[in-house]
Coordinates of C-alpha atoms and ligand atoms in Angstrom, one line a residue:
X1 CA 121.3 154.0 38.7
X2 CA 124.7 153.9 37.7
X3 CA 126.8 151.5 35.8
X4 CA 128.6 150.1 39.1
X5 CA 125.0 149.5 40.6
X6 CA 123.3 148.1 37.5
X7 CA 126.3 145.8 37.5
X8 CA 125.7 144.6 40.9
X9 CA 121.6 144.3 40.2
X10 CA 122.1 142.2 37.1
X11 CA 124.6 139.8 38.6
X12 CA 122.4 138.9 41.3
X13 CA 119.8 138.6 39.2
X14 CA 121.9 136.7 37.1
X15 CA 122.9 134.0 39.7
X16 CA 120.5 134.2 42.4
X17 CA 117.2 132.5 43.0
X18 CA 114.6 135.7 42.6
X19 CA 112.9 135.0 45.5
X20 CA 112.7 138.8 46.5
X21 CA 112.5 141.9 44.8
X22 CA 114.2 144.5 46.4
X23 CA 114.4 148.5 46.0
X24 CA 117.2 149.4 43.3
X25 CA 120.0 150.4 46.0
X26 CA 123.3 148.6 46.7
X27 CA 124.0 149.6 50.3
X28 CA 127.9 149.2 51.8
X29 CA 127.9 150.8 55.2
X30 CA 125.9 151.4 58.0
X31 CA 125.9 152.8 61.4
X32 CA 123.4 153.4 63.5
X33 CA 120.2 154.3 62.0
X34 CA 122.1 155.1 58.6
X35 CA 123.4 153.2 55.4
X36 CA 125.2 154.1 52.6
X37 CA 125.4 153.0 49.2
X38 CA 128.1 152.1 47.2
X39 CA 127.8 155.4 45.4
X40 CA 128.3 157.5 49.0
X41 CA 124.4 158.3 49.2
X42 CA 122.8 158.3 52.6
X43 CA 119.4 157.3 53.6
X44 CA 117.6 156.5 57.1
X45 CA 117.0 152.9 57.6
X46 CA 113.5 152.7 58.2
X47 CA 113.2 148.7 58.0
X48 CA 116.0 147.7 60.0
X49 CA 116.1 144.3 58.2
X50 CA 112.6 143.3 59.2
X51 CA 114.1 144.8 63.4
X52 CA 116.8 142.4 63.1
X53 CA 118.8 145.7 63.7
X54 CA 117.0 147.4 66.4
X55 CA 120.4 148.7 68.1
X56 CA 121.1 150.2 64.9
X57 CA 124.1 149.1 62.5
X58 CA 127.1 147.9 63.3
X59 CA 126.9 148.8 66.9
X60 CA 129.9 149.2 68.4
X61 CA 129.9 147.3 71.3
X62 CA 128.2 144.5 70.0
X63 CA 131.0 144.6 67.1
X64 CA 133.7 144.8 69.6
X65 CA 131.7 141.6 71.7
X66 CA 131.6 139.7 68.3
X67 CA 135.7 140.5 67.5
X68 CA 136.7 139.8 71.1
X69 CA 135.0 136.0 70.8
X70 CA 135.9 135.6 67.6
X71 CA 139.6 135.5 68.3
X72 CA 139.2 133.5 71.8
X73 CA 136.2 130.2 70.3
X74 CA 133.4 130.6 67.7
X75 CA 132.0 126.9 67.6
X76 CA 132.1 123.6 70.0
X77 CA 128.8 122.5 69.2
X78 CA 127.1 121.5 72.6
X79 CA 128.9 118.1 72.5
X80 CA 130.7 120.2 75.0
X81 CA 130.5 123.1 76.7
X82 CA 131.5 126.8 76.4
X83 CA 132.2 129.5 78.5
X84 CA 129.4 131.5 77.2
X85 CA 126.0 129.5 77.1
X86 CA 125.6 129.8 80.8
X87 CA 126.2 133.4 81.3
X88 CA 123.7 134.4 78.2
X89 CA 121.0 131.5 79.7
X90 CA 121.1 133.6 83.4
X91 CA 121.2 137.1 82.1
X92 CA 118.0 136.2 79.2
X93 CA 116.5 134.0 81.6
X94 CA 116.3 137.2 84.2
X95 CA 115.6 139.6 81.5
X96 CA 112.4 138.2 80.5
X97 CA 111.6 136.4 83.7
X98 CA 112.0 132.7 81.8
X99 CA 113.1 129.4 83.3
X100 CA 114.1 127.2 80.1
X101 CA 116.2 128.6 77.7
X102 CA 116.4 126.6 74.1
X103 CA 119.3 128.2 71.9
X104 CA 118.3 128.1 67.8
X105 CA 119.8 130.2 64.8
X106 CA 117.1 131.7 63.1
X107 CA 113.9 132.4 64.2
X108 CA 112.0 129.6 62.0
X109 CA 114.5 127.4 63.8
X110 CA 112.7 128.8 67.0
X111 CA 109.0 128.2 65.9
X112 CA 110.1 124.9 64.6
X113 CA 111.9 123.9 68.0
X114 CA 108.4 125.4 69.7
X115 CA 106.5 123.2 67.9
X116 CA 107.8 120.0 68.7
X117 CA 108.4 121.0 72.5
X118 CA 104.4 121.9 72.5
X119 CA 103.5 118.3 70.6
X120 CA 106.0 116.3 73.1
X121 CA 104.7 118.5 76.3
X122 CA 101.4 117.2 74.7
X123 CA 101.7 113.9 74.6
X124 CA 104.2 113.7 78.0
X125 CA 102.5 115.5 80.0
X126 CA 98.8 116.5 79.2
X127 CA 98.2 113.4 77.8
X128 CA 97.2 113.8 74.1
X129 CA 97.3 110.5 72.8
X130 CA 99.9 109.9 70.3
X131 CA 100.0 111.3 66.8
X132 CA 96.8 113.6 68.2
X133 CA 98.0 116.8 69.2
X134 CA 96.9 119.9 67.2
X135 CA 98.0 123.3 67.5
X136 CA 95.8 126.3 66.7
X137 CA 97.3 129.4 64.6
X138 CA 95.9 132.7 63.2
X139 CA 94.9 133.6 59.4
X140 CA 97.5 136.2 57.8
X141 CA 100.1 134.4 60.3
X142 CA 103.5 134.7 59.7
X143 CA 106.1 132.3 61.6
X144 CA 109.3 131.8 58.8
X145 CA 109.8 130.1 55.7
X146 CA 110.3 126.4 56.5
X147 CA 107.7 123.3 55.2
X148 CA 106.2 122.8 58.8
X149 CA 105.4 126.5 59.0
X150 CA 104.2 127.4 55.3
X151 CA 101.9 124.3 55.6
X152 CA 100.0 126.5 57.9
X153 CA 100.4 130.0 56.2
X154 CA 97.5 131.3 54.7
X155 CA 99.0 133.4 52.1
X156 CA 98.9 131.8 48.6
X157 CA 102.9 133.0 47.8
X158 CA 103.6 131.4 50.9
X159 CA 102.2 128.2 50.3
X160 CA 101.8 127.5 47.0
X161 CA 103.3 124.1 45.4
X162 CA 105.2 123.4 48.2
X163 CA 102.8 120.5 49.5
X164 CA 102.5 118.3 50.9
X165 CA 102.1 119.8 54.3
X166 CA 101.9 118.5 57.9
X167 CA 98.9 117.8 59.5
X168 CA 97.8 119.0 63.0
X169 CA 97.3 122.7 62.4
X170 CA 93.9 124.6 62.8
X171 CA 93.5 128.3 61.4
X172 CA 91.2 131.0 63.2
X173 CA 91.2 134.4 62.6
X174 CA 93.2 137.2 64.3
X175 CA 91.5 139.0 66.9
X176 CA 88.8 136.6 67.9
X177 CA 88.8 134.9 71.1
X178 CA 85.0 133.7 70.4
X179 CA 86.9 131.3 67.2
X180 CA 89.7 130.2 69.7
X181 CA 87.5 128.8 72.2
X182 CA 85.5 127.0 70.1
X183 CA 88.6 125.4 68.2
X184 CA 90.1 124.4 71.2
X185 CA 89.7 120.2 71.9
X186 CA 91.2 118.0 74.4
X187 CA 93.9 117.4 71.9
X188 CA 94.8 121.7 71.8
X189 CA 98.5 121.6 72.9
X190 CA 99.4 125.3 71.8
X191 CA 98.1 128.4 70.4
X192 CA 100.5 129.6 68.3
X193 CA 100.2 133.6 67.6
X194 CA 102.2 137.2 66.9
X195 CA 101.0 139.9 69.3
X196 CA 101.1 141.9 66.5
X197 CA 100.8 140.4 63.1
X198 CA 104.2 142.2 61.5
X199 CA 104.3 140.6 57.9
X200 CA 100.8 141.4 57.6
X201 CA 101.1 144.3 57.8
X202 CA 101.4 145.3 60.9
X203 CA 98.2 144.2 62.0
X204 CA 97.4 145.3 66.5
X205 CA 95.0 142.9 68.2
X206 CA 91.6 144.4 69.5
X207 CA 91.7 145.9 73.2
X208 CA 91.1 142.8 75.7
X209 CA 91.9 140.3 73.2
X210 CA 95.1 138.7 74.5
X211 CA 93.4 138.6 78.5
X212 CA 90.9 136.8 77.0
X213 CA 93.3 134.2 75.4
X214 CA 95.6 134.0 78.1
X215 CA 92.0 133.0 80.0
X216 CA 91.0 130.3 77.9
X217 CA 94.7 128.7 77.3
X218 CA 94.7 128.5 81.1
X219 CA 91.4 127.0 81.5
X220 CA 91.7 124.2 79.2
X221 CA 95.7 123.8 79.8
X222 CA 96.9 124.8 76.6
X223 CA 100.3 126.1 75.8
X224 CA 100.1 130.4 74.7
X225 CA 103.2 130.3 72.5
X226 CA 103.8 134.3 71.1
X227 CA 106.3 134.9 68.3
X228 CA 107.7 137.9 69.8
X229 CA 111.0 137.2 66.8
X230 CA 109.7 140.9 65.3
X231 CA 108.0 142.6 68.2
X232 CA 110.1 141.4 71.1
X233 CA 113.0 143.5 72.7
X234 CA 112.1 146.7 72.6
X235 CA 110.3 147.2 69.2
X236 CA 106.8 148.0 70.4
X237 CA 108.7 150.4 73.4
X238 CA 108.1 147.4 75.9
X239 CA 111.0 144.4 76.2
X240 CA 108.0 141.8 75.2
X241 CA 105.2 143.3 73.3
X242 CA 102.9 140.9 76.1
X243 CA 103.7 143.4 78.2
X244 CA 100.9 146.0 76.9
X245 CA 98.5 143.0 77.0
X246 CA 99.2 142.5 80.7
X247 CA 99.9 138.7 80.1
X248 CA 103.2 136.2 80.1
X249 CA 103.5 133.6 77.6
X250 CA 104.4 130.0 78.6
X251 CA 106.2 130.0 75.0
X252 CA 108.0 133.3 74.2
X253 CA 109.9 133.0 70.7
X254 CA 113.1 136.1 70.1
X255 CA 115.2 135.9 67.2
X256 CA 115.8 139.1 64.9
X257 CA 117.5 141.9 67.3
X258 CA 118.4 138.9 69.8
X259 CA 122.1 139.4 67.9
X260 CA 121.6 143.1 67.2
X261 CA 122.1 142.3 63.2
X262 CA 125.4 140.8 63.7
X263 CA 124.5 136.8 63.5
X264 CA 121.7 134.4 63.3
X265 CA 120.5 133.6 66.8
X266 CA 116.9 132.7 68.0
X267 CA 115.8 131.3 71.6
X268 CA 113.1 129.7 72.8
X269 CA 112.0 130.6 76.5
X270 CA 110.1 128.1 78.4
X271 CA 107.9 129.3 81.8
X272 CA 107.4 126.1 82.8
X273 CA 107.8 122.0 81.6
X274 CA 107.6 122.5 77.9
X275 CA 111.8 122.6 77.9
X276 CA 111.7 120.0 80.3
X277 CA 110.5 117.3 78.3
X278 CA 113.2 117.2 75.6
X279 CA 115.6 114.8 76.6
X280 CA 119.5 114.9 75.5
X281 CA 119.2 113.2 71.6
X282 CA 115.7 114.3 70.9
X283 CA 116.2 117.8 69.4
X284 CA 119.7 120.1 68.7
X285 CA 121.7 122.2 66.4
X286 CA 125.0 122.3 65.5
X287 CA 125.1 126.4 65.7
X288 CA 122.8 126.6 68.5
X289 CA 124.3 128.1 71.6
X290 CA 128.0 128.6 70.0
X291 CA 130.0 130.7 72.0
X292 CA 130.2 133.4 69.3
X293 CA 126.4 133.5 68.5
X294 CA 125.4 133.8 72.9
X295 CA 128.7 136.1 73.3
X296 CA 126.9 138.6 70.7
X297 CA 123.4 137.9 71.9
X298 CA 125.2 139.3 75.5
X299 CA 126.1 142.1 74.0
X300 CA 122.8 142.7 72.2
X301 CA 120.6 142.3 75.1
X302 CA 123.2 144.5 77.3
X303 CA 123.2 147.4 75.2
X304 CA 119.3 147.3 74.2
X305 CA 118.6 147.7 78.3
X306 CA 121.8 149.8 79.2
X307 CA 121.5 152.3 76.6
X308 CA 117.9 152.9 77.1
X309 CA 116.5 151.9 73.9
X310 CA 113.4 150.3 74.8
X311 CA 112.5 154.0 76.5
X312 CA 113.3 155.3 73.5
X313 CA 111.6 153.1 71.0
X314 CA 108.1 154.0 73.4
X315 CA 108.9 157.7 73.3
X316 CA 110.2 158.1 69.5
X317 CA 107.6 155.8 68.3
X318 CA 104.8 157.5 69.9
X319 CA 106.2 161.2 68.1
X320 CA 106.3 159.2 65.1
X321 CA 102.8 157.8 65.0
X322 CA 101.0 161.1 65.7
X323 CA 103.5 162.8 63.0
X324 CA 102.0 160.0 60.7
X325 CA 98.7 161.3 61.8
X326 CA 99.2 164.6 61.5
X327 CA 99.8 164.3 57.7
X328 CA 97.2 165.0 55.6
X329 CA 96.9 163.2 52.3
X330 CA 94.0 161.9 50.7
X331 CA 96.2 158.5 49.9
X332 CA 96.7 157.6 53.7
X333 CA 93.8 155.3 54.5
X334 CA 95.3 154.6 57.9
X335 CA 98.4 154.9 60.5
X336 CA 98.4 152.5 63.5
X337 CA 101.5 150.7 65.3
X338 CA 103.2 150.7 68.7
X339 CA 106.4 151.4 69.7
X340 CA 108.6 151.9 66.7
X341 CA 106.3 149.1 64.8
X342 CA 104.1 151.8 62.2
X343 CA 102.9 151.1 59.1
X344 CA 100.5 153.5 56.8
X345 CA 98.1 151.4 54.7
X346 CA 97.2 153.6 51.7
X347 CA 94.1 153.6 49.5
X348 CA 94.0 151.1 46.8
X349 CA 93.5 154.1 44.2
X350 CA 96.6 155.9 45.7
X351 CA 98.3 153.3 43.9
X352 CA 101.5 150.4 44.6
X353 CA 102.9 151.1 47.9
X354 CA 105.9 150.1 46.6
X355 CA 106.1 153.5 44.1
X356 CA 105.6 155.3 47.3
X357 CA 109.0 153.7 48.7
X358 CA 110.7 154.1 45.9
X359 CA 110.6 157.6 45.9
X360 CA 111.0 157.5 49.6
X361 CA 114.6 155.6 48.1
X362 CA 115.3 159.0 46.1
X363 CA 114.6 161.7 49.3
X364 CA 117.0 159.3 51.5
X365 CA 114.8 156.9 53.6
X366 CA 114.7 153.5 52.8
X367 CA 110.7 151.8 53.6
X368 CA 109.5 148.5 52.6
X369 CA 106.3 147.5 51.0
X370 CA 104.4 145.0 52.1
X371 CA 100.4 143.5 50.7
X372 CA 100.8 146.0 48.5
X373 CA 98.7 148.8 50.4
X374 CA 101.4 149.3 53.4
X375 CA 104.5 150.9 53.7
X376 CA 105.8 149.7 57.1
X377 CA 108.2 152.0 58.6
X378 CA 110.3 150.2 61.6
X379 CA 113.8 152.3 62.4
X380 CA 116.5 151.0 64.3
X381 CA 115.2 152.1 68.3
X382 CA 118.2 154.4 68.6
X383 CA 116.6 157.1 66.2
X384 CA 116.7 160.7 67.8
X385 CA 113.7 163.1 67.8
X386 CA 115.4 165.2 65.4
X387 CA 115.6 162.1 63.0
X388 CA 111.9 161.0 63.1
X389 CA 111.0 164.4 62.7
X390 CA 113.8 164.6 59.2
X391 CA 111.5 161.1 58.6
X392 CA 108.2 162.8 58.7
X393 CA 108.9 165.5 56.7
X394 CA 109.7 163.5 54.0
X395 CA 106.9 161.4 54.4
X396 CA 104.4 164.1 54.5
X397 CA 106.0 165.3 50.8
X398 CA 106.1 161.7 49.5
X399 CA 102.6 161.1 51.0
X400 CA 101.0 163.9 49.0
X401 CA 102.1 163.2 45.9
X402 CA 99.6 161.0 43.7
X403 CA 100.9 158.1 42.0
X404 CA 98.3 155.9 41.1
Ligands
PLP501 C1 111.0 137.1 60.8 C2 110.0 136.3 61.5 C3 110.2 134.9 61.7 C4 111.2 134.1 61.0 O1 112.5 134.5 61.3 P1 113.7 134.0 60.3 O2 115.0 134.4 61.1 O3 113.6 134.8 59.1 O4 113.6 132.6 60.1 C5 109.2 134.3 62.5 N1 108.3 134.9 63.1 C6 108.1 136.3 63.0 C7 107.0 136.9 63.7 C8 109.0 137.0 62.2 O5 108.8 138.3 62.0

C-alpha cells in the first residue's frame, strides 16, 4: 500500500468506530461493474455493496434522475405532498403486482416497519389478543442491524451485549417446513424469512420448501413476509426471487438496488390489509417517500427492466456458476447460487476466505468474505460474458493456490 492509502486506512481507523474490517483498498471511482482506487488501479466489483449497486456504478441515468430532482425539491416530508410519491407508488406497485406501498430509508427501516404492520394486522384484524402476537423467523437470519432485529439474530456478533431484546420472536431452522408448522399458534402473525439466506452465506432453500410455507401461512392465516432487500430486483435473474418458488408474498421487503446505489430507499409492499391498518400518526419517517429518494428509485426500477438486466443477471449468472464449477481445486468445498447471487464455500483447511480475497484484491477483483469459509461473489447485473469469463479466470488461479 502506499503512503496516500495508509494515510487514509489509519485515519479511519483513527476516528471511526471499527465495526468493520474491510480489504486494504481506497476506491474513488466507479462505473459500471468497475472501481478504481485512489492510486488509478482497476478491479471488477464483485460485491456491489452487498447488490445495493445492481445497475452497476454511477449509472447514468439514474445519476442524471438524481441531479434533475435535486435542483427542482429533495425533501417535504409527507406533511405534504410531492410530485413524485404517486408516480413511484403506481409504477412499483405494477412492477411487482403490490397494492400497498410503505416508503422507508434503509432496509432495516423496512423489516422494522414490517414488523409492526404484521403485530397491528394481528391484533386488528386476526384477532390476537393484545401484547400476544408472535412472529416466527429462521436461524442464521439476517434482517439489518437495529435492536428489534438483532434481538432475534442468532449469530453471537450480532447479538452480543446488546440486550435486552424484545419479546415475541420464535426461531426455526431454514429449510424446514415440518418446524414451521409446528411453531405456528393462534397468536402466529407473520413468518418472517429471506428466500435465500444472503449474509449467511448464501444459503438456497430445499426444492418445494417455499410451496410448502406459502401452504401453511395460508391455512392458518399467517402473514409470509420475504426480505427480498438482497435478492429482490433482479439479483437471482427473476424481479422477486419468489418467483422461482412459484409463490407471492403478502409482505415483500426491497431496499438495496431499489435506488441503484445512489441513496437510501427501502419499501414495504403490502398484497393485501397489512398497509391498511396503519392509520395517519401511527408509523412515519421524515426521509421516507422524499421526492429525491422516489425520483431515483424511478429511475432505478426503469433502467433495471428497460435495459434488460434482470435477463442478464439469469443468463450471466448461470455462465458464472458452471465456470465456478468447472474449476478444479481441492480448496472449493462447494459452488451454489442463482442468478448473479454465488458464493464458493472452501474447506476449512484451505484456510481464511478472507486470504483468498485478498489476493483476489491484488489480480483486480474485489470479493468479500463472509463466515469465514465463503467468498460470496455478487457483480453488478450489467456484467458482460466477456467479464465473468475475465472473473473466472482469475478465480480458477486464485482458487488453486493453497493458503492455509
Ligand atoms: C442488507 C439487508 C438488510 C438491511 O438493510 P440495511 O439497508 O443495511 O439496513 C435486511 N435484510 C436483508 C436480507 C439484507 O441483505
Amino acid at each position: 500500500m502506499s503512503a496516500s492509502v495508509i494515510d487514509f486506512v489509519a485515519t479511519e481507523a483513527r476516528f471511526g468506530a471499527h465495526n468493520y474490517e474491510p480489504i486494504g483498498v481506497v476506491l474513488s471511482r466507479g462505473e459500471g461493474v468497475w472501481v478504481w482506487d485512489t492510486e488509478g488501479n482497476r478491479y471488477l466489483d464483485c460485491l456491489s455493496a452487498y447488490s445495493a449497486v445492481s445497475q452497476g456504478h454511477c449509472h447514468p441515468k439514474i445519476l442524471a434522475a438524481m441531479v434533475e430532482q435535486a435542483h427542482r425539491l429533495t425533501l417535504t416530508s409527507r406533511a405534504f405532498h410531492n410530485d413524485q410519491l404517486a408516480p413511484f407508488y403506481e409504477e412499483i406497485a405494477a412492477l411487482t403486482g403490490s397494492h400497498k406501498v410503505l416508503p422507508m430509508n434503509s432496509g432495516a427501516e423496512a423489516v422494522e416497519s414490517a414488523i409492526k404492520s404484521v403485530r397491528k394486522w394481528g391484533y386488528e384484524v386476526k384477532g390476537v389478543p393484545d401484547g400476544q402476537a408472535e412472529i416466527i423467523v429462521c436461524a442464521n437470519n439476517f434482517h439489518g442491524r437495529t435492536l428489534g432485529i438483532v434481538g432475534f439474530s442468532t449469530d453471537p456478533d450480532t447479538r452480543t451485549h446488546f440486550g435486552p431484546f424484545a419479546p415475541g420472536f420464535k426461531i426455526i431452522p431454514f429449510g424446514d417446513a415440518t418446524a414451521l408448522a409446528e411453531a405456528i399458534t393462534p397468536n402466529t402473525v407473520a413468518f418472517l424469512v429471506e428466500p435465500i439466506q444472503g449474509e449467511a452465506g448464501v444459503i438456497l432453500p430445499p426444492a418445494g420448501y417455499f410451496a410448502e410455507v406459502r401452504e401453511l401461512c395460508t391455512t392458518n392465516n399467517v402473514m409470509l413476509v420475504l426480505d427480498e432487500i438482497q435478492t429482490g430486483l433482479g439479483r437471482t435473474g427473476k424481479l422477486l426471487a419468489e418467483q422461482h418458488e412459484g409463490i407471492e408474498a403478502d409482505v415483500t421487503l426491497l431496499g438495496k438496488a431499489l435506488s441503484g446505489g445512489f441513496y437510501p430507499v427501502s419499501a414495504v409492499l403490502s398484497n393485501n390489509d397489512v398497509l391498511g391498518t396503519l392509520r395517519p400518526g401511527q408509523h412515519g419517517s421524515t426521509f421516507g417517500g422524499n421526492p429525491l429518494a422516489c425520483a431515483v428509485a424511478r429511475a432505478a426500477l426503469r433502467v433495471l427492466t428497460e435495459e434488460g438486466m434482470i435477463e442478464n443477471a439469469a443468463r450471466q449468472g448461470a455462465r458464472f456458476l458452471e465456470g465456478l464449477k468447472d474449476i478444479r481445486a481441492n480448496t472449493i468445498r462447494e459452488v451454489r447460487g442463482r442468478g448473479l447471487m454465488l458464493a464458493v464455500e472452501l474447506h476449512p483447511e484451505a484456510g481464511r476466505a478472507r486470504r483468498y480475497c485478498e489476493a483476489l484484491q491484488s489480480k483486480g477483483i474485489l470479493a468479500k468474505d463472509t463466515h469465514e469459509q465463503t467468498i460470496r461473489i455478487a457483480p453488478p447485473l450489467v456484467i458482460t460474458s466477456d467479464e465473468v469469463d475475465w472473473a473466472l479466470e482469475r478465480l480458477a488461479t486464485t482458487l488453486t493456490q493453497d493458503f492455509s
